[in-house]
PDB file of C-alpha atoms in Angstrom:
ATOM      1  CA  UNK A  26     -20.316 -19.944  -3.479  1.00  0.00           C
ATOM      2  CA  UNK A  27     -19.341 -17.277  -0.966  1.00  0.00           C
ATOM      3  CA  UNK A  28     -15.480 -18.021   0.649  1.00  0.00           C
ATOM      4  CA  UNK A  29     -14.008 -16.153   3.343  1.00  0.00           C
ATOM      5  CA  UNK A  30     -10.500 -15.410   3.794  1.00  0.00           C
ATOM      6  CA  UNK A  31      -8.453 -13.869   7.002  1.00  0.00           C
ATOM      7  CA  UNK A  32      -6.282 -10.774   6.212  1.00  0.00           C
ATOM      8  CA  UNK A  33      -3.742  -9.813   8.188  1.00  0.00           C
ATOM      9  CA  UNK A  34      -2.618  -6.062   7.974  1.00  0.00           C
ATOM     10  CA  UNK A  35       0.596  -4.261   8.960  1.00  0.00           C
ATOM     11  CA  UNK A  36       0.794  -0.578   9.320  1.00  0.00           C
ATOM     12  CA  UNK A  37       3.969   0.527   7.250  1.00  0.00           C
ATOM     13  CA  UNK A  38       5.805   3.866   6.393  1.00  0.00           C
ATOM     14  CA  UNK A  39       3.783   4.061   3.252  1.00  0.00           C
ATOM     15  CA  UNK A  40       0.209   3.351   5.018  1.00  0.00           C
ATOM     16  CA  UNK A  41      -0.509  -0.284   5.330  1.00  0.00           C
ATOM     17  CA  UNK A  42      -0.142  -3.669   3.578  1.00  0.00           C
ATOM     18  CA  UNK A  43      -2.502  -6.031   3.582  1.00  0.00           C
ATOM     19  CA  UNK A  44      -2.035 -10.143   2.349  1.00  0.00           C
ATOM     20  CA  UNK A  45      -4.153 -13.160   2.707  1.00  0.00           C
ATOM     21  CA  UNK A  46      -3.348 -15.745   5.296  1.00  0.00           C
ATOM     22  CA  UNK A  47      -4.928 -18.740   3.436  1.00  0.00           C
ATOM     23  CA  UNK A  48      -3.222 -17.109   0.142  1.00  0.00           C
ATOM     24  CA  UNK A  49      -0.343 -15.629   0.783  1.00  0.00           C
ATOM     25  CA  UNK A  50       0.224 -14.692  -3.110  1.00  0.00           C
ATOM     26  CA  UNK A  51      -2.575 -12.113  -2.642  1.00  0.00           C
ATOM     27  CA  UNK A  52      -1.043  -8.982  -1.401  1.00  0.00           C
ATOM     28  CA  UNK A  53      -0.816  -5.171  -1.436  1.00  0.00           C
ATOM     29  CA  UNK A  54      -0.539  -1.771  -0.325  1.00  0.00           C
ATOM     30  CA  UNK A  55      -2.398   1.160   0.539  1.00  0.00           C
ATOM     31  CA  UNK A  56      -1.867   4.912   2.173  1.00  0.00           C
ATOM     32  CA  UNK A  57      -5.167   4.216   4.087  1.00  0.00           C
ATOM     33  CA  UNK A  58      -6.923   1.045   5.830  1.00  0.00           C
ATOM     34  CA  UNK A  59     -10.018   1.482   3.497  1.00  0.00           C
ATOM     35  CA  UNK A  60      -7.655   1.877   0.275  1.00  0.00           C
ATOM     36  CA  UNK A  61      -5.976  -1.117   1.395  1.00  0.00           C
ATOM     37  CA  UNK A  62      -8.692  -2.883   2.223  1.00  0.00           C
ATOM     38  CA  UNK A  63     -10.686  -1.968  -1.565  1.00  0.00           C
ATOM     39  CA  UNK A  64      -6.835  -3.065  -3.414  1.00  0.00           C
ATOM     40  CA  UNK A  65      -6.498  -6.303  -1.217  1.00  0.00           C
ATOM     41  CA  UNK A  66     -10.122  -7.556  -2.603  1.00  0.00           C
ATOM     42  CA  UNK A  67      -9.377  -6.298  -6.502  1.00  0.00           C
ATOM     43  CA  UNK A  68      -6.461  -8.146  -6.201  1.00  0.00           C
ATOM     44  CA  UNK A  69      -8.056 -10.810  -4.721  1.00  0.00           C
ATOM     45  CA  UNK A  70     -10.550 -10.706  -7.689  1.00  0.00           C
ATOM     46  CA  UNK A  71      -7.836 -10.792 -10.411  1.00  0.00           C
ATOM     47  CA  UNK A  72      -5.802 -13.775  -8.721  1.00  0.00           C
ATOM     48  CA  UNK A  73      -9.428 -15.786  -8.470  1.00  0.00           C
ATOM     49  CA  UNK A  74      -9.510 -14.718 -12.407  1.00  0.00           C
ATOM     50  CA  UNK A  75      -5.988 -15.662 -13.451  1.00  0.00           C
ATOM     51  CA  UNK A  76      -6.028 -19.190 -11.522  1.00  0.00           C
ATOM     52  CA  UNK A  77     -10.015 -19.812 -13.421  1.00  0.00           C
ATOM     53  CA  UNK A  78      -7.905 -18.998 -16.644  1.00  0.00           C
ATOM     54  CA  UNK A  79      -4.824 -21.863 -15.549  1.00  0.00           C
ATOM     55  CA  UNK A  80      -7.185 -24.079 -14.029  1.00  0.00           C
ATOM     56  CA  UNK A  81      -5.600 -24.213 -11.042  1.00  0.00           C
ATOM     57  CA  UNK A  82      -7.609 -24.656  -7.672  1.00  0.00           C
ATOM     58  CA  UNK A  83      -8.229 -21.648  -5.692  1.00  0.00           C
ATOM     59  CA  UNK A  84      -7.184 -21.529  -2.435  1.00  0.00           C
ATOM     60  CA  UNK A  85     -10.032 -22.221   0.163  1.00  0.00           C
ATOM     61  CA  UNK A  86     -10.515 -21.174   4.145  1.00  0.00           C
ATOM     62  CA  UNK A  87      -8.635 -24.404   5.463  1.00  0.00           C
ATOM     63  CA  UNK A  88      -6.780 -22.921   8.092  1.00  0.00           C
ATOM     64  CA  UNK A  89      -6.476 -22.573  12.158  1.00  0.00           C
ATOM     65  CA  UNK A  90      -5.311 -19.369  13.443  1.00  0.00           C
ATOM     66  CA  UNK A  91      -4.373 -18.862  17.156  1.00  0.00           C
ATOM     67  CA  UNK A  92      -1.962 -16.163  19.178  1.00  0.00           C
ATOM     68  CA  UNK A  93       0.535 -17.301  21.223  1.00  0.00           C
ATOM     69  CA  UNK A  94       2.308 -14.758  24.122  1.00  0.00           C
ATOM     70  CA  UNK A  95       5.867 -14.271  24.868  1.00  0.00           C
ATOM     71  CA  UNK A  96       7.551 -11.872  27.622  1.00  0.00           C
ATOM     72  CA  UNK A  97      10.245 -10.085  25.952  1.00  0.00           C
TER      73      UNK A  97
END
């Protein structure tokens, strides 16, 4: 079964972090986007593993995003 997920990625001093929205236990770091982006979906892979392993249920897409604006 194929799930999607949203990332949301922040640059930082070190390059850039990237963390689930739907999972927010998935995160990382990387110097690059790409780097980030290739850590973010091993980790991904090895939190899908370890929850298999507890037989907990893995978080799904169940969420609604939307931007909201604000003069400051």
């Amino acid at each position: 079964m194929l799930n999607k997920y949203t990332v949301k990625y922040t640059k930082i001093p070190s390059g850039y972090m990237g963390q689930l929205i739907e999972w927010q236990e998935v995160i990382t770091e990387g110097a690059t986007l790409e780097e980030c982006r290739e850590m973010l979906q091993d980790a991904l892979s090895e939190m899908i593993l370890a929850y298999q392993q507890q037989n907990k249920p893995i978080p799904l897409e169940e969420c609604l995003l939307e931007s909201i604006s604000i003069n400051i």
